[in-house]
Coordinates of C-alpha atoms and ligand atoms in Angstrom, one line a residue:
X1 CA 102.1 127.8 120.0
X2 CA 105.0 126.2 121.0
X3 CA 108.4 127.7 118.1
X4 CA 110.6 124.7 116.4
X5 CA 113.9 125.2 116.2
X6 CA 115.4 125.3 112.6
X7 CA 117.3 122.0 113.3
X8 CA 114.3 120.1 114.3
X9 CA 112.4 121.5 111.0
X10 CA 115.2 119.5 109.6
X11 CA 114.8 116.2 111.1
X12 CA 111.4 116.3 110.8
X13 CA 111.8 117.0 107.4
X14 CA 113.5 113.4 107.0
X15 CA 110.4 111.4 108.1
X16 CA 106.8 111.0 106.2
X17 CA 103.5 111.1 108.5
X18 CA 101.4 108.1 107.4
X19 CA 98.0 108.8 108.5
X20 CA 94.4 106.8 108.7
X21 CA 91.3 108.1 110.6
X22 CA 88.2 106.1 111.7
X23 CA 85.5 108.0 111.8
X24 CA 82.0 107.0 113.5
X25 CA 78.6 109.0 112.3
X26 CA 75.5 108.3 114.0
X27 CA 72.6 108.0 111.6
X28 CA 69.6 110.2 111.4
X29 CA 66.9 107.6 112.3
X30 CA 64.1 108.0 114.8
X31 CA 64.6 105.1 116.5
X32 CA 67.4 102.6 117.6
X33 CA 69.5 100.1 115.3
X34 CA 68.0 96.7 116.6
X35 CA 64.6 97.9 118.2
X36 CA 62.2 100.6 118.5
X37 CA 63.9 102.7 121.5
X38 CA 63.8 106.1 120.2
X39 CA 67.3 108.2 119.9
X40 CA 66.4 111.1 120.9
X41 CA 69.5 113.0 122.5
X42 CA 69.1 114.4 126.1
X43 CA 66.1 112.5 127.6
X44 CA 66.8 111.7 131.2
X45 CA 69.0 108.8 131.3
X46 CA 68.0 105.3 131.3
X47 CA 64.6 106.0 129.6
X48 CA 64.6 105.0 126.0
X49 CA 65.4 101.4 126.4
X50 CA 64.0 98.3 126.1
X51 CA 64.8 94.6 126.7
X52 CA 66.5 94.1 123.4
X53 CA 69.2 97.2 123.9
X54 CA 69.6 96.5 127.6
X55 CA 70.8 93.1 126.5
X56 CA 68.4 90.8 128.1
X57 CA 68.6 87.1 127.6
X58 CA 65.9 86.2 125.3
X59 CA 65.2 89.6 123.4
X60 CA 66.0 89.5 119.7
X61 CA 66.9 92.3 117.3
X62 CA 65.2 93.4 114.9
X63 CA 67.6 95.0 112.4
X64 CA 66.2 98.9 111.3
X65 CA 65.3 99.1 107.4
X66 CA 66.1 103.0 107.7
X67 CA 69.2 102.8 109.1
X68 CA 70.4 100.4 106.3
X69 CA 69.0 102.9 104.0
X70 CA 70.7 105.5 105.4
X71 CA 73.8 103.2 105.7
X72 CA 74.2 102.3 101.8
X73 CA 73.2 106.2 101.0
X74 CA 76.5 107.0 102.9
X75 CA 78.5 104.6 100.9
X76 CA 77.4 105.8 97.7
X77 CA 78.2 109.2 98.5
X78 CA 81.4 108.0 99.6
X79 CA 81.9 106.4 95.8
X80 CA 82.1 102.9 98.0
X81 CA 80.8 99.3 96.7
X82 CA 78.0 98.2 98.0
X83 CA 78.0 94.7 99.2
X84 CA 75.3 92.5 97.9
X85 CA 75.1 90.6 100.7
X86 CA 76.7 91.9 104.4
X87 CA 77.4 90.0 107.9
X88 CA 76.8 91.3 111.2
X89 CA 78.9 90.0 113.7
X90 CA 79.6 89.8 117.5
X91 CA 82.8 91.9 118.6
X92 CA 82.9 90.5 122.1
X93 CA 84.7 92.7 125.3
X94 CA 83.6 93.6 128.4
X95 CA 83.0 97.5 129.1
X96 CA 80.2 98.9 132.0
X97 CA 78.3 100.7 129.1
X98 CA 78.2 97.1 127.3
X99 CA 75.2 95.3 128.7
X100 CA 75.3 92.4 126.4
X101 CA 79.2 92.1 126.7
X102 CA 79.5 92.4 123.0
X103 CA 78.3 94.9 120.4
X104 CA 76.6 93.9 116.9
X105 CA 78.9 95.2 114.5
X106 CA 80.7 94.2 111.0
X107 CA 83.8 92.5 110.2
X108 CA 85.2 91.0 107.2
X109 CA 81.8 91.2 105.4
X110 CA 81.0 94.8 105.6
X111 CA 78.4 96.7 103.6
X112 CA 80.1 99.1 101.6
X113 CA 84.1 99.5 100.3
X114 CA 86.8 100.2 98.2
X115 CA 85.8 104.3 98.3
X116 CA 87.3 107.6 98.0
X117 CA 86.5 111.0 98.6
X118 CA 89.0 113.8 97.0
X119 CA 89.9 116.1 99.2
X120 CA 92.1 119.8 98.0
X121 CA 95.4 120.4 99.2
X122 CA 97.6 123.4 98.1
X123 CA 95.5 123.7 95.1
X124 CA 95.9 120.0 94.0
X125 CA 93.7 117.2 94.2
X126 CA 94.1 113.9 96.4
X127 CA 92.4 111.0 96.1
X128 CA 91.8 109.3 99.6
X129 CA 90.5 106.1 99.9
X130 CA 87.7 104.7 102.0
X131 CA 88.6 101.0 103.2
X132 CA 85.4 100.4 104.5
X133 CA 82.1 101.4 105.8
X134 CA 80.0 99.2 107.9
X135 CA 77.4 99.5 110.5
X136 CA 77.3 98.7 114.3
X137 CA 75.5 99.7 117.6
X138 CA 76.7 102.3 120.0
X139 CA 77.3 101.3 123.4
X140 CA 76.2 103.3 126.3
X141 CA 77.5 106.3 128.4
X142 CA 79.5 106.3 131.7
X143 CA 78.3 109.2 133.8
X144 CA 81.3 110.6 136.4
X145 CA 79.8 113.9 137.0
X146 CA 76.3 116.2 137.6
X147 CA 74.7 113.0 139.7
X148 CA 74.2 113.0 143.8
X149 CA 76.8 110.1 144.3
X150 CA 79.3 111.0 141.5
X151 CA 82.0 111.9 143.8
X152 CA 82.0 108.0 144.8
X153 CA 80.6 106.7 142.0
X154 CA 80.0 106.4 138.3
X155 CA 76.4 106.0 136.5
X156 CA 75.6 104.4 133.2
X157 CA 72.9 105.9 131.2
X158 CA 71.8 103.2 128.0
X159 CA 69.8 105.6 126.1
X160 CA 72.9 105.4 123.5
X161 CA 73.1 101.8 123.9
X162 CA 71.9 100.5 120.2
X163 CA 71.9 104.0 118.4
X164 CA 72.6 103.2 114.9
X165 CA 76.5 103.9 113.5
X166 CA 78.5 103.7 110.2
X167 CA 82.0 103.2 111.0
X168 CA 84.3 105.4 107.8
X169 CA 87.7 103.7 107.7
X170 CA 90.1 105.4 105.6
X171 CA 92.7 103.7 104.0
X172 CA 96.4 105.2 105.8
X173 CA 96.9 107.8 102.1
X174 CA 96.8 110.9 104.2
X175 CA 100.0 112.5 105.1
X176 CA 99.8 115.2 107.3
X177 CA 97.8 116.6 109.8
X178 CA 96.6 119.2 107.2
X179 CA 95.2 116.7 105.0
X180 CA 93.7 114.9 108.5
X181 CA 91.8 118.2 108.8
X182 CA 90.9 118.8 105.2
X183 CA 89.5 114.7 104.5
X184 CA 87.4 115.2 107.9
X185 CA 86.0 118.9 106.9
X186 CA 85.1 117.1 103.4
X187 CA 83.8 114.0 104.8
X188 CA 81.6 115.5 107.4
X189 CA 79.9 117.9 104.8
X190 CA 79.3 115.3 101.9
X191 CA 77.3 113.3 104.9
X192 CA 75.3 116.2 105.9
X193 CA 75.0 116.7 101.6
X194 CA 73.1 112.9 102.3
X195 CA 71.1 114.4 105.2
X196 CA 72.1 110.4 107.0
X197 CA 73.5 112.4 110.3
X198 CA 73.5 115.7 111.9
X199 CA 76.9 115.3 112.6
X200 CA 77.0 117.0 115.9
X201 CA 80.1 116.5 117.6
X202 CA 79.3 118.3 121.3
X203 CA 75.8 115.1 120.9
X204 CA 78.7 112.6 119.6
X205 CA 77.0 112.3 116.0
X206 CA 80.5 112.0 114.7
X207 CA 83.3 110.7 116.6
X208 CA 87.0 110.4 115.2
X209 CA 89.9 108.3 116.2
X210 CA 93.2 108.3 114.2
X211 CA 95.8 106.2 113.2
X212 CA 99.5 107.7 112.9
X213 CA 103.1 106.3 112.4
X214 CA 105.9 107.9 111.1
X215 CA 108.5 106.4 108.5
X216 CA 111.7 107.6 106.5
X217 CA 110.9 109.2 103.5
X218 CA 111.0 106.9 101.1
X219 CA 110.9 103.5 102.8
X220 CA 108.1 101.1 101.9
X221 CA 107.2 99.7 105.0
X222 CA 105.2 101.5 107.8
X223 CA 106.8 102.6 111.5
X224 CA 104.3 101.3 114.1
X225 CA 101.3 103.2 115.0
X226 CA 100.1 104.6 117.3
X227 CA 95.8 105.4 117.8
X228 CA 94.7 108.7 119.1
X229 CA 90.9 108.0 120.3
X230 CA 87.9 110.3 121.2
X231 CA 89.1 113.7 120.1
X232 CA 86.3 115.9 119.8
X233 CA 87.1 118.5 117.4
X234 CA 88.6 118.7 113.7
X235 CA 91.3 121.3 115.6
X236 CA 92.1 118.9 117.8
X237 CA 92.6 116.2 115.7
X238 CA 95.3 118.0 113.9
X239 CA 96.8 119.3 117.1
X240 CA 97.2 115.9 118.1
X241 CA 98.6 114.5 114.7
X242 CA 101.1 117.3 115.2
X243 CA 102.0 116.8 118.8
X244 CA 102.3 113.1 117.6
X245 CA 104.1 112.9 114.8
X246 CA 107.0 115.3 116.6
X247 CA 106.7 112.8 119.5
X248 CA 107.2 109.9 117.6
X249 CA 110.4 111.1 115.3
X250 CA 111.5 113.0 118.4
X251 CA 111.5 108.8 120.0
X252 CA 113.0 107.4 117.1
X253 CA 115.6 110.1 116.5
X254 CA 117.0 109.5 120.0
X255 CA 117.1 105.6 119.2
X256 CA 114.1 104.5 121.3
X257 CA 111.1 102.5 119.8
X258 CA 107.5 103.3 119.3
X259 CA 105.3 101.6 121.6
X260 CA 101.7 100.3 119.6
X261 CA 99.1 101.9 121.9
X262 CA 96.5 104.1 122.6
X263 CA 96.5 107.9 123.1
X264 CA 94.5 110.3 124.8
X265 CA 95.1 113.3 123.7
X266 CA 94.6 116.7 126.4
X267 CA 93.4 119.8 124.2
X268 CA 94.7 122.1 127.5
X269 CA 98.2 121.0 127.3
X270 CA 98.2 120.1 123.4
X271 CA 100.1 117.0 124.3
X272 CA 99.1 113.1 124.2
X273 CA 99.6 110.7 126.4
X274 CA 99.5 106.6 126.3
X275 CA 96.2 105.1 127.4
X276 CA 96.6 101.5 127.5
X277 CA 99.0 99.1 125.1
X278 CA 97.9 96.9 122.4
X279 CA 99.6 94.1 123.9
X280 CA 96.3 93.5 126.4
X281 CA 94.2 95.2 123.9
X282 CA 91.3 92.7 123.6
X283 CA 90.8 90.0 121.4
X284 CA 87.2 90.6 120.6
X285 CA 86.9 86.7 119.2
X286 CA 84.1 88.5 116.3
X287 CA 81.8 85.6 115.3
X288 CA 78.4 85.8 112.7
X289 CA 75.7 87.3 115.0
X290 CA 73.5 83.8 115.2
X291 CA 70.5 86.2 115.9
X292 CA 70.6 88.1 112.5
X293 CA 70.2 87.3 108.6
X294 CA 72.8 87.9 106.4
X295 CA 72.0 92.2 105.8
X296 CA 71.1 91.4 101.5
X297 CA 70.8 94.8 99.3
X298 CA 69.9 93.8 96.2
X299 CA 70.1 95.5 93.0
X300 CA 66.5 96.9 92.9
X301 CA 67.1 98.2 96.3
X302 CA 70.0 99.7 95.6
X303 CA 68.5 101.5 92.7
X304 CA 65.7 102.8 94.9
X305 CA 68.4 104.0 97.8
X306 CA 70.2 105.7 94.8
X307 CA 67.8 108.1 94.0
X308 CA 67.9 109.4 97.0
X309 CA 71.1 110.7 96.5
X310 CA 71.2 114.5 96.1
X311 CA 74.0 116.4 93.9
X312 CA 77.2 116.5 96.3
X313 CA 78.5 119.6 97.5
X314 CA 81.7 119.2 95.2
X315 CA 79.6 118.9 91.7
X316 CA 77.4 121.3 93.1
X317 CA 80.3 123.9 93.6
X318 CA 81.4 122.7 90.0
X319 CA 78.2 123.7 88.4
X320 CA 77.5 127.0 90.4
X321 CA 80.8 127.9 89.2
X322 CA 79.8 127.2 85.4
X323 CA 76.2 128.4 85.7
X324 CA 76.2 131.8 87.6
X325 CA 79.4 132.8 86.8
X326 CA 81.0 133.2 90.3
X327 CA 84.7 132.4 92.0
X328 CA 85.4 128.8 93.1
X329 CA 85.8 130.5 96.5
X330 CA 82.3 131.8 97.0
X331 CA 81.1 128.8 95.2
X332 CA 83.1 127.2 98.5
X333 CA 80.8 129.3 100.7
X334 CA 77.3 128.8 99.1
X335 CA 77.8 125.3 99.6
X336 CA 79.1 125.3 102.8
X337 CA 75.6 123.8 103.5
X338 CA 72.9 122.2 101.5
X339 CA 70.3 124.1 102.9
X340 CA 72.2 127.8 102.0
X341 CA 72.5 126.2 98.9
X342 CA 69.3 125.4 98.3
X343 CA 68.5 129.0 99.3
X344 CA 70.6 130.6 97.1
X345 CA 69.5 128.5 93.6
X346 CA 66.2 129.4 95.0
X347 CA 66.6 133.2 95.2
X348 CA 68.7 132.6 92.2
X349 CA 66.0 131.0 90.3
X350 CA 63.0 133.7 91.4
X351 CA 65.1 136.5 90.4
X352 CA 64.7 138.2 87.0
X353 CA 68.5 137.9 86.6
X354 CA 70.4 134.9 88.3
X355 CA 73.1 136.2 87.5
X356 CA 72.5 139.6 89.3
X357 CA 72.1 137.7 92.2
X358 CA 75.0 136.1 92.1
X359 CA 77.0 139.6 91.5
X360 CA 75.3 140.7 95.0
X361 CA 76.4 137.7 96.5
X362 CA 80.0 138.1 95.5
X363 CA 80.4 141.9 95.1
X364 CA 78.0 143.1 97.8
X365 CA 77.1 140.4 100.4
X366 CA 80.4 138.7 101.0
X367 CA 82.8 141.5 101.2
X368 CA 80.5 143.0 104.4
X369 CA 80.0 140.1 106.1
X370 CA 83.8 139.6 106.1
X371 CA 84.1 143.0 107.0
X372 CA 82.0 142.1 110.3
X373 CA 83.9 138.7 110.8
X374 CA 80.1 137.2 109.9
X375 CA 79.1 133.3 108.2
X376 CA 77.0 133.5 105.7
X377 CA 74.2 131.8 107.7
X378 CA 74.7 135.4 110.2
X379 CA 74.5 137.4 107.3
X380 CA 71.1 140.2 107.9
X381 CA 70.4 140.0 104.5
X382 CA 68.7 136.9 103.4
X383 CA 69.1 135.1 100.0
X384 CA 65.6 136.2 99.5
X385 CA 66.6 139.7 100.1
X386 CA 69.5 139.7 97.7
X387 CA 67.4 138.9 95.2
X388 CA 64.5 140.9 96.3
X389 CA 67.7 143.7 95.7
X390 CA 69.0 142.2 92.3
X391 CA 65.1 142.4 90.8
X392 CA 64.9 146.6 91.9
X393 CA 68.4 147.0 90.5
X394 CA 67.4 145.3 86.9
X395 CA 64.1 146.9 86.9
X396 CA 65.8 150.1 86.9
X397 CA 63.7 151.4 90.4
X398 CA 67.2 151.5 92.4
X399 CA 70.4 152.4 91.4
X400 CA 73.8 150.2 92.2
X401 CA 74.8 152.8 94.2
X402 CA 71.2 153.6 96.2
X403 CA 71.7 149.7 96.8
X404 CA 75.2 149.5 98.5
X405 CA 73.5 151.7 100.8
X406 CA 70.8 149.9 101.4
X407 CA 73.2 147.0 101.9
X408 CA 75.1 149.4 104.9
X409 CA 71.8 149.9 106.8
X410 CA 70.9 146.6 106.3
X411 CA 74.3 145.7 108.2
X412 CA 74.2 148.3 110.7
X413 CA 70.3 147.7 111.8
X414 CA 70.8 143.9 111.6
X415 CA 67.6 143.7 109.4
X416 CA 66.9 142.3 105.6
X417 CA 66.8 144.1 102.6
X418 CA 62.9 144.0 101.8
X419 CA 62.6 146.0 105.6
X420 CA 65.3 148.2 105.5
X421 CA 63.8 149.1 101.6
X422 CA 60.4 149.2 103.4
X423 CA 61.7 151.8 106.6
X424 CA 63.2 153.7 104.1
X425 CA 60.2 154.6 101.7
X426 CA 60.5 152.4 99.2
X427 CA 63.1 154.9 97.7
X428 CA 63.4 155.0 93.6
X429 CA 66.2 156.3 91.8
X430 CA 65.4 159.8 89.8
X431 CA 63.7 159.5 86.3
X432 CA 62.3 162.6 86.6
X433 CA 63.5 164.0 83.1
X434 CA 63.0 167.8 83.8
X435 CA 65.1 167.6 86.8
X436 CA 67.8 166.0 84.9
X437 CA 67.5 168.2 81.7
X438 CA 68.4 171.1 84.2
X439 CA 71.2 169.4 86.0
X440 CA 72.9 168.6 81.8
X441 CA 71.8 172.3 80.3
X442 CA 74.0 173.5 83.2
X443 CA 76.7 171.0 83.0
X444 CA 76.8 171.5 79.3
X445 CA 77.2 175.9 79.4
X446 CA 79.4 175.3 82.4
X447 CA 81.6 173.2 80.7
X448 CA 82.1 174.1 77.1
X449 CA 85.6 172.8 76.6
X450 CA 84.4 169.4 77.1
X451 CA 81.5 169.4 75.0
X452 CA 83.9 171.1 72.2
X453 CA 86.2 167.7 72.3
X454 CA 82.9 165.5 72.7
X455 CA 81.4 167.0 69.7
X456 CA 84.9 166.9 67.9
X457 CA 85.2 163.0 68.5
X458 CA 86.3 162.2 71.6
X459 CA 83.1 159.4 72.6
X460 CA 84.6 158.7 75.9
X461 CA 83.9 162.2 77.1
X462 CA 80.3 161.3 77.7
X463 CA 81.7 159.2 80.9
X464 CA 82.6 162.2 82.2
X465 CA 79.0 164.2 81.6
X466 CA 77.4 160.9 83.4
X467 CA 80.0 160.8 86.2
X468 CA 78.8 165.0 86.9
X469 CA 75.1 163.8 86.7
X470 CA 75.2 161.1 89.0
X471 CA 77.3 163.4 90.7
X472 CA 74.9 166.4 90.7
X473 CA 71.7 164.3 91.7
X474 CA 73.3 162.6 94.4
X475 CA 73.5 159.0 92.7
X476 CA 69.8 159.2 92.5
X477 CA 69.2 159.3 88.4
X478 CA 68.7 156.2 86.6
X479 CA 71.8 156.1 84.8
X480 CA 69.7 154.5 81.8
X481 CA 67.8 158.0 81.1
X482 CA 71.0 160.3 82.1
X483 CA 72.4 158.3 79.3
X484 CA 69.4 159.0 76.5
X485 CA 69.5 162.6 77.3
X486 CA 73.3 163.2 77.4
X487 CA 73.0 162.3 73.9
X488 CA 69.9 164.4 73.3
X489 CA 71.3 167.4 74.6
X490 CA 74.9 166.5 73.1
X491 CA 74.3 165.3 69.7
X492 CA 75.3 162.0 68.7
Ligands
ZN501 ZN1 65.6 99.3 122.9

């Protein structure tokens, strides 16, 4: 981490980030975008293709009703328009991994727009808008390394060539690296929400290039960008944004110009560096693909894709919220998935008390796994097993405190609840009357002051007669019958 001087804060201070990110998600679908090549990730390469993704004269494409599907699912989530009627078109340029020398994309007729996911910054919320999102092919893979000849040589392996992408442009409302990191964290979980992509970023399921210039506060028009391309983690991203933005003030604060170009940016030495200028960036001449229809989703479609849509992980954290009574934070961590979500409505839902579960959740479960530096999806208890829990806690079997420890072994033999409850003897807290009766007739003659000033008036004396009970049968007795007998024994 490299320390900014005070004076630097300062400048930087003077100049507003202006931010947009392209982000490119490969779909979930079995098999490729324009023919039935599977896309299966990691077969040797050069094995799933066919004549119509190597790009051989003569094969046609057939376009993938799925991958629309999951294509105008993605827009909805995104709150985008869906377009009616689409166009796929040719972006022409020559790259090794291209075999046809151009790649079916979208241009100014893309499937879905005008969007906007809201993302949480500093406790606020920000709307950012979603230009566009259309859908393309991928191209293929250049191979420089683990081949015999890759010393000399590079390889292409096609098996990518014709996966099926949505391209996410945002519109350039974020502005700052924090809020690059927070729209991309939001935006990669509502997708997963849709179940459209895996969104693995070591596979390349989601790929993000940025946009970023920097102008004086306060002045309408934008600096000149520069693009940051094929950075492979969220961290990264806003590493890069940082290391850019100081780069670009640092250029403009000692009178030189920003050059429009690419970036790379190198994770080791946190810096970027210029990849090629946009003065020979290509013209990619885009033109209707001649080979395919007009892409039409019409309204009954639509209405159909629509139903697919599930509840979105921000109403979802709304509604947990409202319904089982926990924080907004562990709300934040229940939904960090669909699936622990599911999971936990699920336990929720089988347990006598939802609510109790929820409790667990918050006062027992979360507080240990961050004592461990666990995720949730580490934790040894299951959702099942907290609710296995909550259910012996309401039916009075266990007591709270017979549970936190419960919850300790649990942690320490890296084993759920229902085992450790099992290896443990199904243990039940103490409703043995007679014992208890002994335990107060000798809590009552040894203490005779207190029972004076209970019997005089003082109600809240009786927490301290439970508090020696619980004390005196090692937290065993059901506090329930300690409770009914205290006031036996006391006199109400
Ligand atoms: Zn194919």
């Amino acid at each position: 981490m490299v320390t900014t001087p005070d004076s630097t804060v300062a400048v930087r201070a003077k100049y507003e980030p202006v931010i947009g990110l392209e982000v490119h998600v490969q779909l979930l679908t079995a098999s490729k975008i324009f023919c039935s090549c599977s896309t299966r990730f990691g077969n040797p390469p050069n094995t799933n293709v066919c004549p119509v993704c190597l790009g051989m004269p003569g094969s046609l494409p057939v376009l993938n009703k799925k991958a629309v599907e999951f294509a105008v699912l993605a827009g909805m989530a995104l709150n985008c328009r869906i377009n009616e009627t689409s166009i796929f078109a040719r972006k022409n340029y020559f790259y090794p991994d291209l075999p046809k020398g151009y790649q079916i994309s979208q241009y100014d007729k893309p499937l879905a727009e005008h969007g906007f996911i809201e993302i949480k910054i500093g406790g606020a919320k920000k709307k950012i808008g979603i230009t566009r999102v259309h859908m393309e092919e991928d191209a293929g893979k250049s191979l420089h390394e683990s081949f015999a000849v890759a010393a000399e040589k590079t390889a292409i392996d096609l098996n990518r060539t014709g996966v099926p992408l949505i391209e996410i442009v945002s519109e350039p409302d974020i502005s700052s690296p924090e809020e690059a990191h927070e729209y991309l964290t939001l935006l990669k979980e509502i997708i997963l929400y849709t179940g459209v992509s895996d969104c693995n970023m070591e596979e390349g399921s989601l790929r993000c290039d940025a946009n970023i210039s920097v102008r004086p506060r306060g002045q309408k028009e934008f600096g000149t960008k520069t693009e940051i391309k094929n950075v492979n983690s969220f961290r990264f991203i806003r590493e890069a944004l940082e290391y850019e933005i100081g780069r670009q003030i640092d250029v403009i604060e000692s009178g030189g110009k920003i050059t429009q170009e690419t970036r790379l940016y190198n994770s080791h030495e946190g810096k970027t560096y210029g990849m090629r200028s946009k003065e020979q960036a290509h013209d990619y001449r885009y033109f209707p693909e001649p080979d395919l229809l007009p892409l039409v989703v019409d309204e009954a479609w639509k209405t159909k894709i629509a139903k697919q849509l599930p509840e979105l992980p921000e109403a979802r954290r709304a509604r947990l919220v409202k319904e089982y009574g926990i924080t907004e934070y562990d709300a934040g961590v229940l939904t960090f998935t669909k699936d622990l979500a599911d999971q936990f409505e699920a336990a929720a839902k089988a347990a006598k008390n939802p609510k109790r579960v929820a409790n667990l959740v918050q006062g027992e479960l979360m507080g240990r796994l961050k004592a461990k530096n666990l995720e949730i999806g580490q934790s040894p208890i299951s959702m099942q097993g907290v609710a296995a829990s909550a259910d012996l806690v309401e039916s009075g079997a266990i007591s709270g405190k017979m549970l936190k420890e419960l919850y300790d072994l649990s942690f320490e033999r890296g084993k759920d609840f229902p085992a450790v409850y099992e290896e443990e003897g199904r243990p039940v807290q103490s409703s043995d009357t007679s014992a208890l009766e002994k335990i107060i007739d000798e809590l009552i003659a040894a203490n005779p002051k207190q029972v004076e000033q209970y019997r005089a008036g003082k109600k809240t004396m009786i927490g301290f007669f439970v508090g020696q009970v619980m004390k005196a049968s090692k937290g065993q007795a059901n506090p329930q019958v300690v409770n009914e007998l205290l006031g036996k024994k006391l006199g109400l």
